[in-house]
PDB file of C-alpha atoms in Angstrom:
ATOM      1  CA  MET A   1       0.000   0.000   0.000  1.00 47.00           C
ATOM      2  CA  LEU A   2       1.348   3.422  -0.952  1.00 49.00           C
ATOM      3  CA  THR A   3       1.628   5.983   1.828  1.00 48.00           C
ATOM      4  CA  ILE A   4       1.291   9.718   1.329  1.00 50.00           C
ATOM      5  CA  VAL A   5       2.149  11.538   4.526  1.00 49.00           C
ATOM      6  CA  SER A   6       2.054  14.935   6.075  1.00 59.00           C
ATOM      7  CA  PRO A   7       5.654  14.485   7.146  1.00 60.00           C
ATOM      8  CA  SER A   8       5.757  16.433  10.386  1.00 69.00           C
ATOM      9  CA  SER A   9       2.657  15.036  12.070  1.00 72.00           C
ATOM     10  CA  THR A  10       3.286  11.465  10.898  1.00 75.00           C
ATOM     11  CA  ILE A  11       6.902  11.610  12.045  1.00 78.00           C
ATOM     12  CA  PHE A  12       5.835  12.693  15.515  1.00 77.00           C
ATOM     13  CA  GLU A  13       3.113  10.048  15.700  1.00 78.00           C
ATOM     14  CA  THR A  14       5.648   7.327  14.896  1.00 79.00           C
ATOM     15  CA  ARG A  15       7.859   8.751  17.644  1.00 77.00           C
ATOM     16  CA  GLY A  16       5.072   8.132  20.168  1.00 75.00           C
ATOM     17  CA  VAL A  17       3.543  11.617  20.354  1.00 77.00           C
ATOM     18  CA  ARG A  18      -0.244  11.733  20.783  1.00 79.00           C
ATOM     19  CA  PRO A  19      -2.015  12.279  17.427  1.00 78.00           C
ATOM     20  CA  ALA A  20      -3.583  15.582  18.502  1.00 78.00           C
ATOM     21  CA  LEU A  21      -0.224  16.986  19.565  1.00 78.00           C
ATOM     22  CA  ALA A  22       1.464  15.582  16.457  1.00 77.00           C
ATOM     23  CA  GLY A  23      -1.180  17.269  14.319  1.00 78.00           C
ATOM     24  CA  LEU A  24      -0.248  20.610  15.882  1.00 79.00           C
ATOM     25  CA  THR A  25       3.122  20.347  14.161  1.00 78.00           C
ATOM     26  CA  THR A  26       1.372  21.031  10.866  1.00 78.00           C
ATOM     27  CA  THR A  27       0.013  24.225  12.421  1.00 84.00           C
ATOM     28  CA  VAL A  28       3.520  25.118  13.577  1.00 87.00           C
ATOM     29  CA  LEU A  29       4.762  24.652   9.990  1.00 86.00           C
ATOM     30  CA  VAL A  30       2.040  26.943   8.634  1.00 87.00           C
ATOM     31  CA  ALA A  31       2.728  29.539  11.340  1.00 92.00           C
ATOM     32  CA  GLY A  32       6.397  29.456  10.346  1.00 93.00           C
ATOM     33  CA  GLN A  33       5.392  29.978   6.718  1.00 93.00           C
ATOM     34  CA  VAL A  34       3.382  33.047   7.694  1.00 95.00           C
ATOM     35  CA  VAL A  35       6.338  34.463   9.625  1.00 96.00           C
ATOM     36  CA  GLY A  36       8.666  33.787   6.676  1.00 96.00           C
ATOM     37  CA  ALA A  37       6.296  35.315   4.119  1.00 95.00           C
ATOM     38  CA  LEU A  38       5.780  38.435   6.209  1.00 96.00           C
ATOM     39  CA  SER A  39       9.419  38.974   7.159  1.00 96.00           C
ATOM     40  CA  ILE A  40      11.932  37.673   4.617  1.00 96.00           C
ATOM     41  CA  PRO A  41      10.669  39.371   1.413  1.00 94.00           C
ATOM     42  CA  PRO A  42      10.170  42.818   3.030  1.00 94.00           C
ATOM     43  CA  LEU A  43      13.587  42.613   4.690  1.00 95.00           C
ATOM     44  CA  SER A  44      15.181  41.563   1.400  1.00 93.00           C
ATOM     45  CA  ASP A  45      13.594  44.594  -0.286  1.00 90.00           C
ATOM     46  CA  ARG A  46      14.673  46.954   2.492  1.00 93.00           C
ATOM     47  CA  LEU A  47      18.236  45.646   2.397  1.00 93.00           C
ATOM     48  CA  SER A  48      18.332  45.195  -1.408  1.00 89.00           C
ATOM     49  CA  ALA A  49      19.354  41.601  -0.790  1.00 91.00           C
ATOM     50  CA  ARG A  50      17.114  39.277  -2.790  1.00 89.00           C
ATOM     51  CA  ARG A  51      19.853  36.733  -3.532  1.00 91.00           C
ATOM     52  CA  PRO A  52      20.874  36.343   0.113  1.00 94.00           C
ATOM     53  CA  ALA A  53      17.204  36.073   1.093  1.00 95.00           C
ATOM     54  CA  VAL A  54      16.678  33.141  -1.282  1.00 94.00           C
ATOM     55  CA  VAL A  55      19.883  31.518  -0.025  1.00 95.00           C
ATOM     56  CA  LEU A  56      18.777  32.036   3.593  1.00 96.00           C
ATOM     57  CA  SER A  57      15.388  30.495   2.844  1.00 96.00           C
ATOM     58  CA  GLY A  58      17.001  27.404   1.332  1.00 96.00           C
ATOM     59  CA  VAL A  59      19.418  27.087   4.231  1.00 97.00           C
ATOM     60  CA  LEU A  60      16.514  27.324   6.698  1.00 97.00           C
ATOM     61  CA  VAL A  61      14.680  24.508   4.887  1.00 95.00           C
ATOM     62  CA  THR A  62      17.791  22.318   4.948  1.00 97.00           C
ATOM     63  CA  THR A  63      18.768  23.106   8.532  1.00 97.00           C
ATOM     64  CA  GLY A  64      15.240  22.684   9.844  1.00 95.00           C
ATOM     65  CA  THR A  65      14.840  19.356   8.080  1.00 93.00           C
ATOM     66  CA  LEU A  66      18.144  18.088   9.457  1.00 94.00           C
ATOM     67  CA  VAL A  67      17.132  19.181  12.965  1.00 93.00           C
ATOM     68  CA  LEU A  68      13.837  17.324  12.577  1.00 88.00           C
ATOM     69  CA  LEU A  69      15.732  14.265  11.395  1.00 87.00           C
ATOM     70  CA  ALA A  70      18.282  14.374  14.227  1.00 87.00           C
ATOM     71  CA  ALA A  71      15.903  15.184  17.089  1.00 83.00           C
ATOM     72  CA  GLU A  72      14.501  11.679  17.559  1.00 73.00           C
ATOM     73  CA  THR A  73      12.960  12.170  21.012  1.00 69.00           C
ATOM     74  CA  ALA A  74      13.252  15.902  21.671  1.00 77.00           C
ATOM     75  CA  LEU A  75       9.846  17.253  20.666  1.00 78.00           C
ATOM     76  CA  VAL A  76      10.696  20.900  21.323  1.00 82.00           C
ATOM     77  CA  ILE A  77      13.916  20.761  19.304  1.00 86.00           C
ATOM     78  CA  ALA A  78      12.155  18.979  16.453  1.00 84.00           C
ATOM     79  CA  ALA A  79       9.409  21.618  16.537  1.00 86.00           C
ATOM     80  CA  LEU A  80      12.097  24.296  16.183  1.00 91.00           C
ATOM     81  CA  GLY A  81      13.248  22.470  13.057  1.00 91.00           C
ATOM     82  CA  ILE A  82       9.715  22.556  11.692  1.00 90.00           C
ATOM     83  CA  ILE A  83       9.493  26.289  12.399  1.00 94.00           C
ATOM     84  CA  ALA A  84      12.761  26.834  10.510  1.00 96.00           C
ATOM     85  CA  VAL A  85      11.438  24.857   7.528  1.00 93.00           C
ATOM     86  CA  GLY A  86       8.222  26.882   7.607  1.00 93.00           C
ATOM     87  CA  ILE A  87      10.049  30.208   7.719  1.00 96.00           C
ATOM     88  CA  GLY A  88      12.271  29.143   4.824  1.00 96.00           C
ATOM     89  CA  LEU A  89       9.364  27.934   2.694  1.00 92.00           C
ATOM     90  CA  GLY A  90       7.295  30.985   3.567  1.00 93.00           C
ATOM     91  CA  GLY A  91      10.124  33.321   2.637  1.00 94.00           C
ATOM     92  CA  VAL A  92      11.085  31.743  -0.669  1.00 92.00           C
ATOM     93  CA  GLY A  93       7.554  31.554  -2.105  1.00 88.00           C
ATOM     94  CA  PRO A  94       6.867  35.280  -2.385  1.00 89.00           C
ATOM     95  CA  LEU A  95      10.429  35.937  -3.536  1.00 88.00           C
ATOM     96  CA  LEU A  96      10.113  33.479  -6.405  1.00 83.00           C
ATOM     97  CA  ARG A  97       6.957  35.228  -7.525  1.00 81.00           C
ATOM     98  CA  ALA A  98       8.492  38.716  -7.296  1.00 80.00           C
ATOM     99  CA  ILE A  99      11.949  38.120  -8.790  1.00 80.00           C
ATOM    100  CA  PRO A 100      11.022  37.291 -12.427  1.00 77.00           C
ATOM    101  CA  VAL A 101      10.013  40.885 -13.195  1.00 76.00           C
ATOM    102  CA  GLU A 102      13.613  41.918 -12.424  1.00 75.00           C
ATOM    103  CA  LEU A 103      15.307  39.269 -14.541  1.00 75.00           C
ATOM    104  CA  GLU A 104      16.715  40.151 -17.931  1.00 77.00           C
ATOM    105  CA  GLY A 105      14.789  38.353 -20.641  1.00 79.00           C
ATOM    106  CA  ILE A 106      11.612  38.071 -18.553  1.00 81.00           C
ATOM    107  CA  GLY A 107      10.758  41.554 -17.326  1.00 76.00           C
ATOM    108  CA  PRO A 108       7.212  42.856 -16.973  1.00 77.00           C
ATOM    109  CA  GLY A 109       6.034  41.392 -20.282  1.00 79.00           C
ATOM    110  CA  LEU A 110       6.669  37.741 -19.399  1.00 84.00           C
ATOM    111  CA  THR A 111       6.274  37.904 -15.634  1.00 82.00           C
ATOM    112  CA  ALA A 112       2.825  36.287 -15.619  1.00 84.00           C
ATOM    113  CA  THR A 113       4.122  33.340 -17.637  1.00 86.00           C
ATOM    114  CA  ALA A 114       7.210  32.950 -15.445  1.00 83.00           C
ATOM    115  CA  VAL A 115       5.186  33.162 -12.227  1.00 83.00           C
ATOM    116  CA  GLY A 116       2.739  30.629 -13.674  1.00 85.00           C
ATOM    117  CA  PHE A 117       5.606  28.194 -14.163  1.00 84.00           C
ATOM    118  CA  VAL A 118       6.873  28.870 -10.623  1.00 80.00           C
ATOM    119  CA  PHE A 119       3.376  28.291  -9.254  1.00 82.00           C
ATOM    120  CA  ALA A 120       2.996  25.042 -11.222  1.00 86.00           C
ATOM    121  CA  VAL A 121       6.317  23.720  -9.940  1.00 82.00           C
ATOM    122  CA  GLY A 122       5.320  24.685  -6.393  1.00 79.00           C
ATOM    123  CA  GLU A 123       2.019  22.841  -6.695  1.00 83.00           C
ATOM    124  CA  LEU A 124       3.782  19.798  -8.093  1.00 84.00           C
ATOM    125  CA  GLY A 125       6.202  19.915  -5.163  1.00 79.00           C
ATOM    126  CA  GLY A 126       3.271  20.212  -2.759  1.00 80.00           C
ATOM    127  CA  PHE A 127       2.094  16.835  -3.985  1.00 83.00           C
ATOM    128  CA  LEU A 128       5.429  15.157  -4.661  1.00 85.00           C
ATOM    129  CA  GLY A 129       6.945  16.031  -1.263  1.00 82.00           C
ATOM    130  CA  PRO A 130       4.475  14.008   0.835  1.00 83.00           C
ATOM    131  CA  PHE A 131       4.251  11.350  -1.908  1.00 86.00           C
ATOM    132  CA  LEU A 132       8.033  10.968  -1.969  1.00 87.00           C
ATOM    133  CA  VAL A 133       8.393  10.886   1.812  1.00 85.00           C
ATOM    134  CA  GLY A 134       5.615   8.286   2.046  1.00 84.00           C
ATOM    135  CA  SER A 135       7.009   6.177  -0.789  1.00 88.00           C
ATOM    136  CA  LEU A 136      10.491   6.187   0.692  1.00 90.00           C
ATOM    137  CA  LEU A 137       9.008   5.328   4.094  1.00 88.00           C
ATOM    138  CA  ASP A 138       7.237   2.341   2.513  1.00 89.00           C
ATOM    139  CA  LEU A 139      10.424   1.232   0.766  1.00 93.00           C
ATOM    140  CA  THR A 140      12.853   1.707   3.643  1.00 93.00           C
ATOM    141  CA  GLY A 141      10.794   1.786   6.830  1.00 90.00           C
ATOM    142  CA  SER A 142      12.435   5.083   7.767  1.00 88.00           C
ATOM    143  CA  PHE A 143      11.738   8.769   7.341  1.00 87.00           C
ATOM    144  CA  ALA A 144      15.453   9.473   6.920  1.00 90.00           C
ATOM    145  CA  PRO A 145      15.609   9.063   3.108  1.00 92.00           C
ATOM    146  CA  GLY A 146      12.583  11.306   2.506  1.00 89.00           C
ATOM    147  CA  LEU A 147      13.803  13.971   4.899  1.00 90.00           C
ATOM    148  CA  THR A 148      17.216  13.808   3.274  1.00 93.00           C
ATOM    149  CA  VAL A 149      15.610  14.536  -0.099  1.00 91.00           C
ATOM    150  CA  ILE A 150      13.794  17.528   1.426  1.00 90.00           C
ATOM    151  CA  ALA A 151      17.064  18.760   2.935  1.00 94.00           C
ATOM    152  CA  LEU A 152      18.700  18.442  -0.489  1.00 94.00           C
ATOM    153  CA  ALA A 153      15.831  20.414  -2.026  1.00 91.00           C
ATOM    154  CA  GLY A 154      16.610  23.193   0.459  1.00 94.00           C
ATOM    155  CA  LEU A 155      20.228  23.108  -0.693  1.00 96.00           C
ATOM    156  CA  ALA A 156      19.015  23.347  -4.300  1.00 93.00           C
ATOM    157  CA  ILE A 157      17.024  26.467  -3.377  1.00 92.00           C
ATOM    158  CA  ALA A 158      20.103  27.971  -1.708  1.00 95.00           C
ATOM    159  CA  ALA A 159      22.325  27.107  -4.686  1.00 94.00           C
ATOM    160  CA  ALA A 160      19.840  28.609  -7.138  1.00 89.00           C
ATOM    161  CA  GLY A 161      19.698  31.776  -5.045  1.00 90.00           C
ATOM    162  CA  TRP A 162      23.479  31.922  -4.920  1.00 92.00           C
ATOM    163  CA  ARG A 163      23.713  31.675  -8.713  1.00 89.00           C
ATOM    164  CA  MET A 164      20.986  34.245  -9.492  1.00 84.00           C
ATOM    165  CA  THR A 165      22.164  37.301 -11.351  1.00 79.00           C
ATOM    166  CA  GLY A 166      20.529  40.615 -12.069  1.00 72.00           C
ATOM    167  CA  VAL A 167      18.291  40.836  -8.997  1.00 72.00           C
ATOM    168  CA  ASP A 168      20.361  42.858  -6.528  1.00 67.00           C
ATOM    169  CA  PRO A 169      21.710  46.329  -7.171  1.00 54.00           C
TER     170      PRO A 169
END
């Protein structure tokens, strides 16, 4: 049977946390996303630092995922990892929708198309992330491979941000 999981709550349930408390971890992730969306893009605009903001967001996703992976029994530490992932994801989303207008070759005329592609990839990732974590859990019996893939995705975000050109003055 194929498993599709909401990684944070399912991870905590398998670690012996009550289902209601484990379910709160999804709320913590969403709260982190709100904090990231409301803080990282405005700060990147104020500091004229879009590239570093994308890199920071990717690093937060990777670091938070690794903390979640390493904190086997420490619920509070694992929750801090989930908050970091949420802040990173929340910060990168609005940036990826705002940056295309500044890129040479896209500009205002092709921004809607570029943002449409970004949105489509994000939606695909919203499905594939839980699908991948669940599939790897079924194959290996462990969350470690799926969380490792998520951590690598955070590194890919950071690397893409590092290599961006034409977005900072």
